[in-house]
mmCIF file of C-alpha atoms and ligand atoms in Angstrom:
data_model
loop_
_atom_site.group_PDB
_atom_site.id
_atom_site.type_symbol
_atom_site.label_atom_id
_atom_site.label_comp_id
_atom_site.label_asym_id
_atom_site.label_seq_id
_atom_site.Cartn_x
_atom_site.Cartn_y
_atom_site.Cartn_z
ATOM 1 C CA UNK A 136 0.000 0.000 0.000
ATOM 2 C CA UNK A 137 1.320 3.412 -0.971
ATOM 3 C CA UNK A 138 1.685 5.863 1.912
ATOM 4 C CA UNK A 139 2.426 9.474 0.997
ATOM 5 C CA UNK A 140 2.788 12.396 3.322
ATOM 6 C CA UNK A 141 2.611 16.139 3.769
ATOM 7 C CA UNK A 142 5.400 17.372 6.042
ATOM 8 C CA UNK A 143 5.047 21.143 6.258
ATOM 9 C CA UNK A 144 7.020 23.339 8.637
ATOM 10 C CA UNK A 145 4.520 25.795 10.092
ATOM 11 C CA UNK A 146 6.749 28.859 10.353
ATOM 12 C CA UNK A 147 4.037 31.049 8.830
ATOM 13 C CA UNK A 148 0.974 30.834 6.635
ATOM 14 C CA UNK A 149 1.305 28.355 3.744
ATOM 15 C CA UNK A 150 2.183 29.758 0.327
ATOM 16 C CA UNK A 151 1.590 28.492 -3.191
ATOM 17 C CA UNK A 152 4.753 26.356 -3.124
ATOM 18 C CA UNK A 153 3.579 24.501 0.007
ATOM 19 C CA UNK A 154 0.136 24.094 -1.525
ATOM 20 C CA UNK A 155 1.555 22.624 -4.725
ATOM 21 C CA UNK A 156 3.637 20.241 -2.606
ATOM 22 C CA UNK A 157 0.595 19.009 -0.708
ATOM 23 C CA UNK A 158 -1.466 18.751 -3.889
ATOM 24 C CA UNK A 159 1.195 16.661 -5.663
ATOM 25 C CA UNK A 160 1.775 14.448 -2.615
ATOM 26 C CA UNK A 161 -1.968 13.884 -2.294
ATOM 27 C CA UNK A 162 -2.511 13.145 -5.996
ATOM 28 C CA UNK A 163 0.524 10.893 -6.295
ATOM 29 C CA UNK A 164 -0.564 8.741 -3.346
ATOM 30 C CA UNK A 165 -4.305 8.773 -4.060
ATOM 31 C CA UNK A 166 -3.828 7.833 -7.681
ATOM 32 C CA UNK A 167 -2.264 4.600 -6.406
ATOM 33 C CA UNK A 168 -5.146 4.239 -3.958
ATOM 34 C CA UNK A 169 -2.739 5.051 -1.183
ATOM 35 C CA UNK A 170 -3.064 6.877 2.096
ATOM 36 C CA UNK A 171 -1.725 10.262 3.133
ATOM 37 C CA UNK A 172 -0.136 11.169 6.458
ATOM 38 C CA UNK A 173 0.132 14.739 7.738
ATOM 39 C CA UNK A 174 3.162 15.364 9.925
ATOM 40 C CA UNK A 175 3.881 18.799 11.329
ATOM 41 C CA UNK A 176 7.614 19.558 11.153
ATOM 42 C CA UNK A 177 7.843 21.892 14.121
ATOM 43 C CA UNK A 178 11.262 20.867 15.493
ATOM 44 C CA UNK A 179 12.043 24.556 15.756
ATOM 45 C CA UNK A 180 9.321 25.318 18.265
ATOM 46 C CA UNK A 181 10.286 28.994 18.506
ATOM 47 C CA UNK A 182 9.700 29.522 14.781
ATOM 48 C CA UNK A 183 6.783 27.095 14.546
ATOM 49 C CA UNK A 184 4.277 27.824 17.316
ATOM 50 C CA UNK A 185 1.281 25.546 17.645
ATOM 51 C CA UNK A 186 -1.166 28.187 16.431
ATOM 52 C CA UNK A 187 0.582 28.265 13.037
ATOM 53 C CA UNK A 188 0.275 24.492 12.781
ATOM 54 C CA UNK A 189 -3.414 24.654 13.576
ATOM 55 C CA UNK A 190 -3.898 27.370 10.966
ATOM 56 C CA UNK A 191 -2.055 25.195 8.453
ATOM 57 C CA UNK A 192 -4.304 22.232 9.185
ATOM 58 C CA UNK A 193 -7.331 24.446 8.714
ATOM 59 C CA UNK A 194 -5.922 25.798 5.426
ATOM 60 C CA UNK A 195 -5.295 22.300 4.086
ATOM 61 C CA UNK A 196 -8.839 21.258 4.956
ATOM 62 C CA UNK A 197 -10.158 24.394 3.277
ATOM 63 C CA UNK A 198 -8.214 23.428 0.144
ATOM 64 C CA UNK A 199 -9.886 20.017 0.229
ATOM 65 C CA UNK A 200 -6.620 18.111 0.795
ATOM 66 C CA UNK A 201 -7.631 15.623 3.485
ATOM 67 C CA UNK A 202 -5.190 13.349 5.278
ATOM 68 C CA UNK A 203 -5.918 9.824 6.484
ATOM 69 C CA UNK A 204 -3.542 9.910 9.406
ATOM 70 C CA UNK A 205 -2.257 12.870 11.395
ATOM 71 C CA UNK A 206 -3.381 15.630 13.749
ATOM 72 C CA UNK A 207 -7.034 15.330 14.791
ATOM 73 C CA UNK A 208 -7.550 12.192 12.699
ATOM 74 C CA UNK A 209 -5.047 10.154 14.746
ATOM 75 C CA UNK A 210 -3.487 6.867 13.613
ATOM 76 C CA UNK A 211 -0.852 4.308 14.596
ATOM 77 C CA UNK A 212 2.210 6.455 13.813
ATOM 78 C CA UNK A 213 1.527 9.379 16.157
ATOM 79 C CA UNK A 214 2.209 11.793 17.664
ATOM 80 C CA UNK A 215 2.198 13.769 14.431
ATOM 81 C CA UNK A 216 4.079 16.814 15.715
ATOM 82 C CA UNK A 217 7.858 16.492 15.524
ATOM 83 C CA UNK A 218 8.146 18.563 18.686
ATOM 84 C CA UNK A 219 6.592 15.598 20.543
ATOM 85 C CA UNK A 220 8.859 12.927 19.042
ATOM 86 C CA UNK A 221 12.252 13.676 20.604
ATOM 87 C CA UNK A 222 12.450 10.241 22.273
ATOM 88 C CA UNK A 223 12.437 8.558 18.880
ATOM 89 C CA UNK A 224 15.168 10.835 17.521
ATOM 90 C CA UNK A 225 17.224 10.268 20.655
ATOM 91 C CA UNK A 226 16.927 6.480 20.268
ATOM 92 C CA UNK A 227 18.085 6.671 16.640
ATOM 93 C CA UNK A 228 20.966 8.941 17.630
ATOM 94 C CA UNK A 229 22.056 6.446 20.283
ATOM 95 C CA UNK A 230 22.073 3.615 17.754
ATOM 96 C CA UNK A 231 24.446 5.645 15.600
ATOM 97 C CA UNK A 232 26.536 6.588 18.636
ATOM 98 C CA UNK A 233 26.820 2.945 19.648
ATOM 99 C CA UNK A 234 28.453 2.282 16.304
ATOM 100 C CA UNK A 235 30.991 5.082 16.808
ATOM 101 C CA UNK A 236 29.544 7.119 13.944
ATOM 102 C CA UNK A 237 28.808 10.292 15.880
ATOM 103 C CA UNK A 238 31.173 12.884 17.309
ATOM 104 C CA UNK A 239 30.852 16.169 19.199
ATOM 105 C CA UNK A 240 31.604 19.375 17.332
ATOM 106 C CA UNK A 241 32.494 22.629 19.089
ATOM 107 C CA UNK A 242 32.761 24.823 15.992
ATOM 108 C CA UNK A 243 30.691 27.979 16.213
ATOM 109 C CA UNK A 244 28.532 29.295 13.413
ATOM 110 C CA UNK A 245 30.998 32.143 12.887
ATOM 111 C CA UNK A 246 33.906 29.701 12.592
ATOM 112 C CA UNK A 247 31.972 27.547 10.146
ATOM 113 C CA UNK A 248 31.043 30.489 7.959
ATOM 114 C CA UNK A 249 34.577 31.906 7.845
ATOM 115 C CA UNK A 250 35.167 33.312 4.379
ATOM 116 C CA UNK A 251 37.612 30.581 3.374
ATOM 117 C CA UNK A 252 35.138 27.740 4.079
ATOM 118 C CA UNK A 253 34.023 25.934 0.916
ATOM 119 C CA UNK A 254 30.293 26.160 0.264
ATOM 120 C CA UNK A 255 27.815 23.836 -1.403
ATOM 121 C CA UNK A 256 25.713 24.985 -4.335
ATOM 122 C CA UNK A 257 22.813 25.499 -1.930
ATOM 123 C CA UNK A 258 24.905 27.928 0.115
ATOM 124 C CA UNK A 259 25.563 25.580 3.042
ATOM 125 C CA UNK A 260 29.084 25.173 4.319
ATOM 126 C CA UNK A 261 30.946 21.945 3.579
ATOM 127 C CA UNK A 262 32.109 20.860 7.012
ATOM 128 C CA UNK A 263 35.895 20.571 7.012
ATOM 129 C CA UNK A 264 36.012 17.890 9.712
ATOM 130 C CA UNK A 265 37.694 20.166 12.269
ATOM 131 C CA UNK A 266 36.394 18.219 15.296
ATOM 132 C CA UNK A 267 36.358 14.768 13.654
ATOM 133 C CA UNK A 268 39.544 13.473 15.198
ATOM 134 C CA UNK A 269 39.177 14.831 18.751
ATOM 135 C CA UNK A 270 39.803 12.160 21.368
ATOM 136 C CA UNK A 271 37.292 12.025 24.215
ATOM 137 C CA UNK A 272 39.868 13.688 26.490
ATOM 138 C CA UNK A 273 40.357 16.497 23.963
ATOM 139 C CA UNK A 274 36.586 16.882 23.576
ATOM 140 C CA UNK A 275 36.147 17.119 27.355
ATOM 141 C CA UNK A 276 38.914 19.701 27.481
ATOM 142 C CA UNK A 277 37.246 21.730 24.707
ATOM 143 C CA UNK A 278 33.919 21.609 26.491
ATOM 144 C CA UNK A 279 35.561 22.835 29.683
ATOM 145 C CA UNK A 280 37.561 25.590 27.997
ATOM 146 C CA UNK A 281 34.816 26.938 25.762
ATOM 147 C CA UNK A 282 31.936 26.336 28.158
ATOM 148 C CA UNK A 283 29.944 25.222 25.108
ATOM 149 C CA UNK A 284 27.837 22.140 24.761
ATOM 150 C CA UNK A 285 28.722 20.529 21.465
ATOM 151 C CA UNK A 286 26.643 19.833 18.410
ATOM 152 C CA UNK A 287 26.693 16.220 17.188
ATOM 153 C CA UNK A 288 27.786 15.215 13.689
ATOM 154 C CA UNK A 289 27.653 12.020 11.676
ATOM 155 C CA UNK A 290 30.843 10.671 10.103
ATOM 156 C CA UNK A 291 30.073 10.307 6.406
ATOM 157 C CA UNK A 292 31.821 7.780 4.187
ATOM 158 C CA UNK A 293 33.981 8.611 1.181
ATOM 159 C CA UNK A 294 31.661 7.064 -1.412
ATOM 160 C CA UNK A 295 29.030 8.029 -3.979
ATOM 161 C CA UNK A 296 25.440 7.752 -2.792
ATOM 162 C CA UNK A 297 23.043 7.618 -5.709
ATOM 163 C CA UNK A 298 19.359 7.126 -6.348
ATOM 164 C CA UNK A 299 16.831 7.576 -9.102
ATOM 165 C CA UNK A 300 14.259 10.207 -8.346
ATOM 166 C CA UNK A 301 10.773 9.413 -9.631
ATOM 167 C CA UNK A 302 10.630 12.764 -11.365
ATOM 168 C CA UNK A 303 14.130 14.245 -11.588
ATOM 169 C CA UNK A 304 15.954 11.035 -12.530
ATOM 170 C CA UNK A 305 19.442 9.965 -11.479
ATOM 171 C CA UNK A 306 21.162 11.916 -8.709
ATOM 172 C CA UNK A 307 24.326 11.248 -6.778
ATOM 173 C CA UNK A 308 26.545 12.868 -4.253
ATOM 174 C CA UNK A 309 29.792 12.054 -2.517
ATOM 175 C CA UNK A 310 28.980 13.252 0.979
ATOM 176 C CA UNK A 311 32.584 13.318 2.180
ATOM 177 C CA UNK A 312 33.564 15.691 -0.615
ATOM 178 C CA UNK A 313 30.363 17.599 -1.308
ATOM 179 C CA UNK A 314 28.776 17.924 2.121
ATOM 180 C CA UNK A 315 31.057 16.833 4.939
ATOM 181 C CA UNK A 316 30.013 15.304 8.246
ATOM 182 C CA UNK A 317 26.550 16.694 8.838
ATOM 183 C CA UNK A 318 24.623 17.674 11.951
ATOM 184 C CA UNK A 319 22.360 15.248 13.769
ATOM 185 C CA UNK A 320 21.754 17.526 16.738
ATOM 186 C CA UNK A 321 22.504 21.180 17.190
ATOM 187 C CA UNK A 322 24.435 22.529 20.157
ATOM 188 C CA UNK A 323 21.187 23.794 21.695
ATOM 189 C CA UNK A 324 19.820 20.236 21.674
ATOM 190 C CA UNK A 325 17.486 20.584 18.690
ATOM 191 C CA UNK A 326 17.534 17.491 16.486
ATOM 192 C CA UNK A 327 18.401 18.097 12.859
ATOM 193 C CA UNK A 328 15.819 17.876 10.100
ATOM 194 C CA UNK A 329 17.843 15.153 8.307
ATOM 195 C CA UNK A 330 17.612 12.765 11.249
ATOM 196 C CA UNK A 331 14.042 13.569 12.228
ATOM 197 C CA UNK A 332 12.649 13.217 8.716
ATOM 198 C CA UNK A 333 14.197 9.773 8.254
ATOM 199 C CA UNK A 334 13.087 8.473 11.652
ATOM 200 C CA UNK A 335 9.556 9.764 11.073
ATOM 201 C CA UNK A 336 9.052 8.699 7.484
ATOM 202 C CA UNK A 337 10.215 5.197 8.419
ATOM 203 C CA UNK A 338 8.144 5.033 11.628
ATOM 204 C CA UNK A 339 5.042 6.250 9.821
ATOM 205 C CA UNK A 340 5.405 3.683 7.046
ATOM 206 C CA UNK A 341 5.823 6.325 4.341
ATOM 207 C CA UNK A 342 6.559 4.723 0.977
ATOM 208 C CA UNK A 343 6.797 7.863 -1.154
ATOM 209 C CA UNK A 344 8.149 11.308 -0.408
ATOM 210 C CA UNK A 345 7.015 14.182 -2.636
ATOM 211 C CA UNK A 346 8.736 17.522 -2.049
ATOM 212 C CA UNK A 347 10.362 20.508 -3.710
ATOM 213 C CA UNK A 348 13.591 20.207 -5.677
ATOM 214 C CA UNK A 349 15.359 22.328 -3.063
ATOM 215 C CA UNK A 350 15.473 19.134 -0.975
ATOM 216 C CA UNK A 351 16.869 16.894 -3.736
ATOM 217 C CA UNK A 352 20.386 17.420 -2.404
ATOM 218 C CA UNK A 353 19.292 16.398 1.120
ATOM 219 C CA UNK A 354 18.286 12.974 -0.144
ATOM 220 C CA UNK A 355 21.770 11.353 -0.205
ATOM 221 C CA UNK A 356 22.220 12.317 3.473
ATOM 222 C CA UNK A 357 18.851 10.801 4.266
ATOM 223 C CA UNK A 358 19.625 7.651 2.263
ATOM 224 C CA UNK A 359 22.814 7.227 4.275
ATOM 225 C CA UNK A 360 20.788 7.459 7.503
ATOM 226 C CA UNK A 361 18.242 4.918 6.229
ATOM 227 C CA UNK A 362 21.118 2.595 5.487
ATOM 228 C CA UNK A 363 22.899 3.072 8.815
ATOM 229 C CA UNK A 364 19.681 2.675 10.801
ATOM 230 C CA UNK A 365 18.679 -0.428 8.837
ATOM 231 C CA UNK A 366 15.489 1.219 7.538
ATOM 232 C CA UNK A 367 13.879 0.872 4.127
ATOM 233 C CA UNK A 368 13.927 4.145 2.189
ATOM 234 C CA UNK A 369 10.811 5.400 0.402
ATOM 235 C CA UNK A 370 10.617 6.386 -3.267
ATOM 236 C CA UNK A 371 11.407 10.063 -3.824
ATOM 237 C CA UNK A 372 9.722 12.523 -6.186
ATOM 238 C CA UNK A 373 11.150 16.031 -6.268
ATOM 239 C CA UNK A 374 9.248 18.638 -8.227
ATOM 240 C CA UNK A 375 10.367 22.016 -9.613
ATOM 241 C CA UNK A 376 10.048 25.087 -7.444
ATOM 242 C CA UNK A 377 7.444 27.755 -7.976
ATOM 243 C CA UNK A 378 9.081 31.130 -8.408
ATOM 244 C CA UNK A 379 7.583 34.578 -7.926
ATOM 245 C CA UNK A 380 7.129 36.602 -11.123
ATOM 246 C CA UNK A 381 10.515 38.273 -10.477
ATOM 247 C CA UNK A 382 12.225 34.863 -10.621
ATOM 248 C CA UNK A 383 12.920 34.664 -6.878
ATOM 249 C CA UNK A 384 11.913 31.776 -4.660
ATOM 250 C CA UNK A 385 8.626 32.221 -2.861
ATOM 251 C CA UNK A 386 9.023 33.256 0.728
ATOM 252 C CA UNK A 387 7.091 34.953 3.476
ATOM 253 C CA UNK A 388 7.890 38.228 1.698
ATOM 254 C CA UNK A 389 5.608 37.279 -1.198
ATOM 255 C CA UNK A 390 2.495 38.025 0.782
ATOM 256 C CA UNK A 391 0.351 37.778 -2.345
ATOM 257 C CA UNK A 392 1.333 34.107 -2.728
ATOM 258 C CA UNK A 393 0.289 33.341 0.853
ATOM 259 C CA UNK A 394 -3.051 31.812 1.650
ATOM 260 C CA UNK A 395 -3.956 34.680 3.927
ATOM 261 C CA UNK A 396 -4.265 37.007 0.954
ATOM 262 C CA UNK A 397 -5.428 34.365 -1.563
ATOM 263 C CA UNK A 398 -8.337 33.192 0.585
ATOM 264 C CA UNK A 399 -9.692 36.732 0.411
ATOM 265 C CA UNK A 400 -10.331 36.598 -3.314
ATOM 266 C CA UNK A 401 -9.994 32.994 -4.579
ATOM 267 C CA UNK A 402 -11.929 29.816 -3.937
ATOM 268 C CA UNK A 403 -10.030 26.612 -3.117
ATOM 269 C CA UNK A 404 -10.954 25.243 -6.548
ATOM 270 C CA UNK A 405 -9.575 28.342 -8.260
ATOM 271 C CA UNK A 406 -6.261 27.977 -6.454
ATOM 272 C CA UNK A 407 -5.957 24.238 -7.132
ATOM 273 C CA UNK A 408 -6.947 24.683 -10.794
ATOM 274 C CA UNK A 409 -4.287 27.346 -11.323
ATOM 275 C CA UNK A 410 -1.608 25.370 -9.488
ATOM 276 C CA UNK A 411 -2.419 22.281 -11.545
ATOM 277 C CA UNK A 412 -2.258 24.394 -14.704
ATOM 278 C CA UNK A 413 1.196 25.705 -13.745
ATOM 279 C CA UNK A 414 2.306 22.162 -12.940
ATOM 280 C CA UNK A 415 1.203 20.923 -16.362
ATOM 281 C CA UNK A 416 -1.800 18.707 -15.627
ATOM 282 C CA UNK A 417 -4.755 21.049 -15.911
ATOM 283 C CA UNK A 418 -5.243 21.937 -19.610
ATOM 284 C CA UNK A 419 -6.420 25.433 -18.657
ATOM 285 C CA UNK A 420 -6.396 27.521 -15.478
ATOM 286 C CA UNK A 421 -10.051 26.630 -14.819
ATOM 287 C CA UNK A 422 -11.103 25.859 -11.225
ATOM 288 C CA UNK A 423 -10.756 22.198 -10.223
ATOM 289 C CA UNK A 424 -11.172 20.273 -7.016
ATOM 290 C CA UNK A 425 -8.501 17.838 -5.863
ATOM 291 C CA UNK A 426 -10.651 14.771 -6.560
ATOM 292 C CA UNK A 427 -11.287 15.753 -10.189
ATOM 293 C CA UNK A 428 -7.561 16.278 -10.823
ATOM 294 C CA UNK A 429 -6.866 12.597 -10.087
ATOM 295 C CA UNK A 430 -7.795 11.663 -13.651
ATOM 296 C CA UNK A 431 -5.424 14.269 -15.177
ATOM 297 C CA UNK A 432 -2.383 14.066 -12.957
ATOM 298 C CA UNK A 433 0.737 12.231 -14.042
ATOM 299 C CA UNK A 434 4.369 12.859 -13.170
ATOM 300 C CA UNK A 435 5.288 12.935 -16.883
ATOM 301 C CA UNK A 436 3.243 16.103 -17.339
ATOM 302 C CA UNK A 437 5.001 17.980 -14.540
ATOM 303 C CA UNK A 438 7.890 20.109 -15.884
ATOM 304 C CA UNK A 439 11.475 19.503 -14.793
ATOM 305 C CA UNK A 440 12.446 23.165 -14.630
ATOM 306 C CA UNK A 441 11.397 25.742 -12.041
ATOM 307 C CA UNK A 442 8.043 27.380 -12.768
ATOM 308 C CA UNK A 443 7.548 31.159 -12.737
ATOM 309 C CA UNK A 444 4.103 32.268 -11.568
ATOM 310 C CA UNK A 445 2.752 34.773 -14.121
ATOM 311 C CA UNK A 446 2.147 38.096 -12.339
ATOM 312 C CA UNK A 447 -1.602 38.231 -12.930
ATOM 313 C CA UNK A 448 -2.542 34.551 -12.535
ATOM 314 C CA UNK A 449 -3.612 34.763 -8.900
ATOM 315 C CA UNK A 450 -4.551 38.435 -8.719
HETATM 316 N N1 LIG B 603 9.368 20.358 6.451
HETATM 317 C C1 LIG B 603 10.009 20.578 5.196
HETATM 318 C C2 LIG B 603 9.485 21.855 4.566
HETATM 319 O O1 LIG B 603 8.400 22.298 4.892
HETATM 320 C C3 LIG B 603 9.765 19.457 4.216
HETATM 321 C C4 LIG B 603 10.542 18.286 4.531
HETATM 322 C C5 LIG B 603 10.362 17.116 3.598
HETATM 323 O O2 LIG B 603 9.400 17.088 2.808
HETATM 324 O O3 LIG B 603 11.180 16.211 3.669
HETATM 325 O O4 LIG B 603 10.185 22.421 3.755
#
């Protein structure tokens, strides 16, 4: 049985990019007669207060994108808020620690972002392995001297990790060279997205992950974690990003692409019809409900390149 999921981070009101993500995840799973899980990715509780999550749930219901398992509905994989799942992340972390794959890192953000540090295409720093070889005595000494509690990093292997994305095709990365040892837990104790998403997708029985192409390059890190934790990875489908008319990525600054403004002058069917049109599976921008789009949706119709939202489409 196919199990898809929506995994939004409620750091504000959802925008068109989040809505397209949920629509595609819903259609892709439902077309295979699968189920959909809603999981709220609120690890960063300061940025993701509960009221935003509740607003997001209400917005998704308003759009007509229902989930079979998740907040309010319940189900066997709960709780469905990442902020309530720290025990599971801790258990996974300990399994990796038991195998000697985790080490403490005392580098500060400023040190990591020093101008000479090599950066990935997505702007993140490639970790140089500064704390990789610290002995436990040296680590204890560092902790004492700096007064800092360390972040925790995973030792990554020097090998290519590849997979075939259901939409974007073949992708590979050598984590040692292109990413470096990555964070599992921050110095303030917050678990990293990469660990939490793997633990949760596996625990919730997710068989397909649909998300924006900005997360394509996270997938090799997640595949490594699946492998190390002995978990079966899902299929991945990454779709092109929606860009504002000026070619920039949608963000909270594009208030007109947020549901707060859109709900004032569009129906749910109008929004879904236009999104499906932009994503290639509605022949025109006519209003459509999610159910009716099931017959038209296919991954082959979805473009591979980022999609610019024409300035007047949603106005
Ligand atoms: N919570 C992430 C976001 O809203 C999505 C994570 C995922 O789909 O793996 O961007």
